[in-house]
PDB file of C-alpha atoms in Angstrom:
ATOM      1  CA  MET A   1     -68.828  56.960 -46.218  1.00  0.00           C
ATOM      2  CA  GLU A   2     -67.549  53.426 -46.360  1.00  0.00           C
ATOM      3  CA  ALA A   3     -63.912  54.089 -45.449  1.00  0.00           C
ATOM      4  CA  SER A   4     -62.952  55.694 -42.188  1.00  0.00           C
ATOM      5  CA  PHE A   5     -59.974  57.123 -40.407  1.00  0.00           C
ATOM      6  CA  ARG A   6     -58.901  54.953 -37.499  1.00  0.00           C
ATOM      7  CA  LYS A   7     -57.331  57.765 -35.516  1.00  0.00           C
ATOM      8  CA  LEU A   8     -55.670  61.111 -35.834  1.00  0.00           C
ATOM      9  CA  PRO A   9     -51.946  60.558 -36.293  1.00  0.00           C
ATOM     10  CA  ARG A  10     -49.382  61.503 -33.712  1.00  0.00           C
ATOM     11  CA  ALA A  11     -46.277  63.260 -34.942  1.00  0.00           C
ATOM     12  CA  SER A  12     -44.448  59.922 -34.755  1.00  0.00           C
ATOM     13  CA  ASP A  13     -47.180  58.004 -36.625  1.00  0.00           C
ATOM     14  CA  SER A  14     -46.417  59.237 -40.145  1.00  0.00           C
ATOM     15  CA  ASP A  15     -47.370  55.819 -41.559  1.00  0.00           C
ATOM     16  CA  GLU A  16     -50.934  56.380 -40.266  1.00  0.00           C
ATOM     17  CA  GLU A  17     -51.268  59.874 -41.707  1.00  0.00           C
ATOM     18  CA  HIS A  18     -54.094  60.057 -44.269  1.00  0.00           C
ATOM     19  CA  LYS A  19     -54.486  56.299 -44.222  1.00  0.00           C
ATOM     20  CA  LEU A  20     -57.989  55.033 -44.777  1.00  0.00           C
ATOM     21  CA  PHE A  21     -59.088  51.724 -43.330  1.00  0.00           C
ATOM     22  CA  TRP A  22     -61.526  50.055 -45.676  1.00  0.00           C
ATOM     23  CA  PRO A  23     -63.986  47.335 -44.602  1.00  0.00           C
ATOM     24  CA  GLN A  24     -63.681  43.952 -46.293  1.00  0.00           C
ATOM     25  CA  HIS A  25     -67.207  44.026 -47.719  1.00  0.00           C
ATOM     26  CA  SER A  26     -68.403  45.992 -50.727  1.00  0.00           C
ATOM     27  CA  GLU A  27     -72.021  46.243 -49.640  1.00  0.00           C
ATOM     28  CA  PHE A  28     -72.361  49.972 -50.340  1.00  0.00           C
ATOM     29  CA  VAL A  29     -71.757  49.290 -54.072  1.00  0.00           C
ATOM     30  CA  ARG A  30     -74.591  46.785 -54.166  1.00  0.00           C
ATOM     31  CA  LEU A  31     -76.843  49.192 -52.260  1.00  0.00           C
ATOM     32  CA  ALA A  32     -75.945  52.080 -54.599  1.00  0.00           C
ATOM     33  CA  SER A  33     -76.742  49.947 -57.649  1.00  0.00           C
ATOM     34  CA  LYS A  34     -80.076  48.889 -56.162  1.00  0.00           C
ATOM     35  CA  PHE A  35     -81.149  52.549 -56.211  1.00  0.00           C
ATOM     36  CA  GLY A  36     -79.226  53.518 -59.366  1.00  0.00           C
ATOM     37  CA  ALA A  37     -77.092  55.967 -57.384  1.00  0.00           C
ATOM     38  CA  LYS A  38     -73.968  57.533 -58.766  1.00  0.00           C
ATOM     39  CA  ILE A  39     -70.882  56.928 -56.608  1.00  0.00           C
ATOM     40  CA  VAL A  40     -68.650  60.003 -56.410  1.00  0.00           C
ATOM     41  CA  PRO A  41     -65.256  59.179 -54.892  1.00  0.00           C
ATOM     42  CA  PHE A  42     -63.431  62.059 -53.245  1.00  0.00           C
ATOM     43  CA  GLY A  43     -60.363  62.816 -51.192  1.00  0.00           C
ATOM     44  CA  VAL A  44     -59.908  65.254 -48.321  1.00  0.00           C
ATOM     45  CA  VAL A  45     -56.572  66.352 -46.874  1.00  0.00           C
ATOM     46  CA  GLY A  46     -55.927  68.922 -44.186  1.00  0.00           C
ATOM     47  CA  GLU A  47     -57.312  67.473 -40.985  1.00  0.00           C
ATOM     48  CA  ASP A  48     -53.766  67.133 -39.675  1.00  0.00           C
ATOM     49  CA  ASP A  49     -53.455  70.918 -39.939  1.00  0.00           C
ATOM     50  CA  ILE A  50     -56.255  71.345 -37.377  1.00  0.00           C
ATOM     51  CA  CYS A  51     -55.058  69.397 -34.328  1.00  0.00           C
ATOM     52  CA  GLN A  52     -52.421  67.078 -32.929  1.00  0.00           C
ATOM     53  CA  MET A  53     -53.244  63.778 -31.231  1.00  0.00           C
ATOM     54  CA  VAL A  54     -51.747  63.611 -27.741  1.00  0.00           C
ATOM     55  CA  PHE A  55     -53.863  60.986 -25.960  1.00  0.00           C
ATOM     56  CA  ASP A  56     -55.179  58.177 -28.149  1.00  0.00           C
ATOM     57  CA  TYR A  57     -57.233  55.046 -27.531  1.00  0.00           C
ATOM     58  CA  ASN A  58     -54.198  52.934 -26.614  1.00  0.00           C
ATOM     59  CA  ASP A  59     -53.084  55.539 -24.044  1.00  0.00           C
ATOM     60  CA  GLN A  60     -56.580  55.630 -22.541  1.00  0.00           C
ATOM     61  CA  MET A  61     -56.779  51.847 -22.256  1.00  0.00           C
ATOM     62  CA  LYS A  62     -53.639  51.867 -20.052  1.00  0.00           C
ATOM     63  CA  ILE A  63     -55.464  53.868 -17.359  1.00  0.00           C
ATOM     64  CA  PRO A  64     -57.799  51.533 -15.407  1.00  0.00           C
ATOM     65  CA  PHE A  65     -60.463  54.187 -14.702  1.00  0.00           C
ATOM     66  CA  LEU A  66     -60.673  55.256 -18.364  1.00  0.00           C
ATOM     67  CA  LYS A  67     -60.535  51.679 -19.619  1.00  0.00           C
ATOM     68  CA  ASN A  68     -63.529  50.742 -17.439  1.00  0.00           C
ATOM     69  CA  LEU A  69     -65.423  53.876 -18.518  1.00  0.00           C
ATOM     70  CA  ILE A  70     -64.795  53.212 -22.226  1.00  0.00           C
ATOM     71  CA  GLU A  71     -65.854  49.577 -21.887  1.00  0.00           C
ATOM     72  CA  GLU A  72     -69.004  50.571 -19.974  1.00  0.00           C
ATOM     73  CA  ILE A  73     -70.014  53.248 -22.497  1.00  0.00           C
ATOM     74  CA  THR A  74     -69.340  50.898 -25.415  1.00  0.00           C
ATOM     75  CA  HIS A  75     -71.387  48.132 -23.785  1.00  0.00           C
ATOM     76  CA  ASP A  76     -74.338  50.449 -23.063  1.00  0.00           C
ATOM     77  CA  THR A  77     -74.622  52.014 -26.526  1.00  0.00           C
ATOM     78  CA  ILE A  78     -76.476  50.820 -29.590  1.00  0.00           C
ATOM     79  CA  LYS A  79     -74.250  48.888 -31.998  1.00  0.00           C
ATOM     80  CA  LEU A  80     -74.420  50.622 -35.378  1.00  0.00           C
ATOM     81  CA  ARG A  81     -72.261  48.095 -37.187  1.00  0.00           C
ATOM     82  CA  ASN A  82     -74.046  44.853 -36.374  1.00  0.00           C
ATOM     83  CA  GLY A  83     -72.850  42.024 -38.543  1.00  0.00           C
ATOM     84  CA  GLU A  84     -69.405  43.528 -39.058  1.00  0.00           C
ATOM     85  CA  GLU A  85     -66.424  41.614 -37.794  1.00  0.00           C
ATOM     86  CA  GLY A  86     -62.899  42.510 -36.790  1.00  0.00           C
ATOM     87  CA  GLU A  87     -61.791  46.022 -35.932  1.00  0.00           C
ATOM     88  CA  VAL A  88     -64.593  47.719 -37.861  1.00  0.00           C
ATOM     89  CA  GLY A  89     -67.339  45.870 -35.976  1.00  0.00           C
ATOM     90  CA  ASN A  90     -65.685  45.979 -32.575  1.00  0.00           C
ATOM     91  CA  GLN A  91     -64.635  49.602 -32.175  1.00  0.00           C
ATOM     92  CA  ASP A  92     -64.919  50.998 -28.676  1.00  0.00           C
ATOM     93  CA  LEU A  93     -66.417  54.453 -28.215  1.00  0.00           C
ATOM     94  CA  HIS A  94     -63.852  56.946 -26.962  1.00  0.00           C
ATOM     95  CA  VAL A  95     -62.836  60.572 -27.333  1.00  0.00           C
ATOM     96  CA  PRO A  96     -59.210  61.185 -28.272  1.00  0.00           C
ATOM     97  CA  GLY A  97     -57.175  63.852 -26.522  1.00  0.00           C
ATOM     98  CA  ILE A  98     -56.130  66.531 -28.996  1.00  0.00           C
ATOM     99  CA  ILE A  99     -54.408  69.905 -28.975  1.00  0.00           C
ATOM    100  CA  PRO A 100     -55.600  72.478 -31.529  1.00  0.00           C
ATOM    101  CA  LYS A 101     -53.107  73.830 -34.057  1.00  0.00           C
ATOM    102  CA  ILE A 102     -53.096  77.110 -35.923  1.00  0.00           C
ATOM    103  CA  PRO A 103     -55.624  76.317 -38.665  1.00  0.00           C
ATOM    104  CA  GLY A 104     -54.337  75.096 -41.980  1.00  0.00           C
ATOM    105  CA  ARG A 105     -56.180  74.734 -45.241  1.00  0.00           C
ATOM    106  CA  PHE A 106     -58.524  71.893 -46.178  1.00  0.00           C
ATOM    107  CA  TYR A 107     -58.204  70.423 -49.653  1.00  0.00           C
ATOM    108  CA  VAL A 108     -61.059  68.514 -51.275  1.00  0.00           C
ATOM    109  CA  TYR A 109     -60.929  66.846 -54.669  1.00  0.00           C
ATOM    110  CA  PHE A 110     -63.788  64.928 -56.305  1.00  0.00           C
ATOM    111  CA  GLY A 111     -62.807  62.030 -58.534  1.00  0.00           C
ATOM    112  CA  LYS A 112     -64.382  60.397 -61.538  1.00  0.00           C
ATOM    113  CA  PRO A 113     -68.052  59.501 -60.841  1.00  0.00           C
ATOM    114  CA  ILE A 114     -68.992  55.833 -61.168  1.00  0.00           C
ATOM    115  CA  GLU A 115     -72.433  55.163 -62.575  1.00  0.00           C
ATOM    116  CA  THR A 116     -74.488  52.259 -61.175  1.00  0.00           C
ATOM    117  CA  LYS A 117     -77.796  53.027 -62.900  1.00  0.00           C
ATOM    118  CA  GLY A 118     -78.723  50.190 -65.236  1.00  0.00           C
ATOM    119  CA  ARG A 119     -76.175  47.853 -63.610  1.00  0.00           C
ATOM    120  CA  GLU A 120     -78.459  46.520 -60.866  1.00  0.00           C
ATOM    121  CA  LYS A 121     -78.296  42.868 -61.956  1.00  0.00           C
ATOM    122  CA  GLU A 122     -74.577  42.993 -62.752  1.00  0.00           C
ATOM    123  CA  LEU A 123     -73.632  44.572 -59.402  1.00  0.00           C
ATOM    124  CA  ASN A 124     -75.856  42.225 -57.420  1.00  0.00           C
ATOM    125  CA  ASP A 125     -73.054  39.716 -58.030  1.00  0.00           C
ATOM    126  CA  LYS A 126     -70.602  40.001 -55.117  1.00  0.00           C
ATOM    127  CA  ASP A 127     -67.504  39.570 -57.298  1.00  0.00           C
ATOM    128  CA  LYS A 128     -68.539  42.296 -59.735  1.00  0.00           C
ATOM    129  CA  ALA A 129     -69.527  44.604 -56.857  1.00  0.00           C
ATOM    130  CA  GLN A 130     -66.097  43.954 -55.330  1.00  0.00           C
ATOM    131  CA  GLY A 131     -64.494  45.094 -58.611  1.00  0.00           C
ATOM    132  CA  VAL A 132     -66.389  48.402 -58.489  1.00  0.00           C
ATOM    133  CA  TYR A 133     -65.527  48.695 -54.790  1.00  0.00           C
ATOM    134  CA  LEU A 134     -61.823  48.401 -55.656  1.00  0.00           C
ATOM    135  CA  GLU A 135     -62.304  51.013 -58.382  1.00  0.00           C
ATOM    136  CA  VAL A 136     -63.859  53.421 -55.846  1.00  0.00           C
ATOM    137  CA  LYS A 137     -61.077  52.718 -53.368  1.00  0.00           C
ATOM    138  CA  SER A 138     -58.411  53.335 -56.004  1.00  0.00           C
ATOM    139  CA  GLU A 139     -60.016  56.614 -57.069  1.00  0.00           C
ATOM    140  CA  VAL A 140     -60.250  57.882 -53.466  1.00  0.00           C
ATOM    141  CA  GLU A 141     -56.609  57.010 -52.843  1.00  0.00           C
ATOM    142  CA  ARG A 142     -55.596  58.701 -56.128  1.00  0.00           C
ATOM    143  CA  CYS A 143     -57.451  61.887 -55.128  1.00  0.00           C
ATOM    144  CA  MET A 144     -55.774  61.943 -51.716  1.00  0.00           C
ATOM    145  CA  ALA A 145     -52.301  61.287 -53.155  1.00  0.00           C
ATOM    146  CA  TYR A 146     -52.779  64.184 -55.579  1.00  0.00           C
ATOM    147  CA  LEU A 147     -53.890  66.518 -52.783  1.00  0.00           C
ATOM    148  CA  LYS A 148     -50.988  65.551 -50.526  1.00  0.00           C
ATOM    149  CA  VAL A 149     -48.469  66.411 -53.255  1.00  0.00           C
ATOM    150  CA  LYS A 150     -50.178  69.673 -54.221  1.00  0.00           C
ATOM    151  CA  ARG A 151     -50.576  70.773 -50.603  1.00  0.00           C
ATOM    152  CA  GLU A 152     -46.820  70.712 -50.054  1.00  0.00           C
ATOM    153  CA  SER A 153     -46.287  73.398 -52.696  1.00  0.00           C
ATOM    154  CA  ASP A 154     -49.251  75.590 -51.694  1.00  0.00           C
ATOM    155  CA  PRO A 155     -47.882  78.969 -50.538  1.00  0.00           C
ATOM    156  CA  TYR A 156     -51.222  79.694 -48.808  1.00  0.00           C
ATOM    157  CA  ARG A 157     -51.422  76.462 -46.812  1.00  0.00           C
ATOM    158  CA  ASN A 158     -50.889  78.251 -43.477  1.00  0.00           C
ATOM    159  CA  ILE A 159     -53.185  80.937 -42.112  1.00  0.00           C
ATOM    160  CA  PHE A 160     -50.604  83.752 -42.019  1.00  0.00           C
ATOM    161  CA  PRO A 161     -49.944  83.891 -45.790  1.00  0.00           C
ATOM    162  CA  ARG A 162     -53.713  83.805 -46.328  1.00  0.00           C
ATOM    163  CA  LEU A 163     -54.212  86.720 -43.929  1.00  0.00           C
ATOM    164  CA  LEU A 164     -51.492  88.691 -45.691  1.00  0.00           C
ATOM    165  CA  TYR A 165     -53.168  87.982 -49.024  1.00  0.00           C
ATOM    166  CA  TYR A 166     -56.501  89.260 -47.685  1.00  0.00           C
ATOM    167  CA  LEU A 167     -54.845  92.375 -46.258  1.00  0.00           C
ATOM    168  CA  SER A 168     -53.223  93.201 -49.590  1.00  0.00           C
ATOM    169  CA  HIS A 169     -56.092  92.166 -51.904  1.00  0.00           C
ATOM    170  CA  GLY A 170     -59.192  92.728 -49.764  1.00  0.00           C
ATOM    171  CA  PHE A 171     -61.216  90.349 -47.656  1.00  0.00           C
ATOM    172  CA  THR A 172     -63.659  89.584 -50.463  1.00  0.00           C
ATOM    173  CA  SER A 173     -60.908  88.353 -52.786  1.00  0.00           C
ATOM    174  CA  GLU A 174     -60.414  84.665 -53.453  1.00  0.00           C
ATOM    175  CA  ILE A 175     -57.110  83.155 -52.368  1.00  0.00           C
ATOM    176  CA  PRO A 176     -55.379  81.395 -55.274  1.00  0.00           C
ATOM    177  CA  THR A 177     -55.145  77.630 -55.352  1.00  0.00           C
ATOM    178  CA  PHE A 178     -53.296  75.128 -57.509  1.00  0.00           C
ATOM    179  CA  ASP A 179     -54.394  73.711 -60.848  1.00  0.00           C
ATOM    180  CA  LEU A 180     -57.138  71.180 -60.139  1.00  0.00           C
ATOM    181  CA  ARG A 181     -56.514  68.897 -63.108  1.00  0.00           C
ATOM    182  CA  ILE A 182     -54.860  65.568 -62.399  1.00  0.00           C
ATOM    183  CA  HIS A 183     -52.312  64.919 -65.114  1.00  0.00           C
TER     184      HIS A 183
END
């Protein structure tokens, strides 16, 4: 996946919640077109219902012992993002401190597929590949925005209503979900 989450949000970091950090380059579009692959954008929401961040990278870097350990581990590992610059290319390896929550529900929505087959020459051009990249990015963000809105009105978002539903309808029954069409 080209985009990535920078960190799990703290309760006070609502501006970071569900925010994707996209690299500057659109290389995956050019690679997909080289092989005629179909790009299927999708959104996922619900990870914040699993755990709460309590000890992030910035907290760890304030403790000299942990800072040295993180720098040593990062220095000794193979760089997977050679050639990348900025934050994406210079991420330190670390494990965030988290506290588990009572499990919520994950929501996944697949967007409109983008065909690259037959567009190899067109998408070899960096500007045209960047246009498709922006289309993918927009579709992913649209899927996530839709899921965030729908999740708020889901009566079965928390585990307890789901357990009650199973108790009253049987454990093999399927818990209802919202209408999956984006209007």
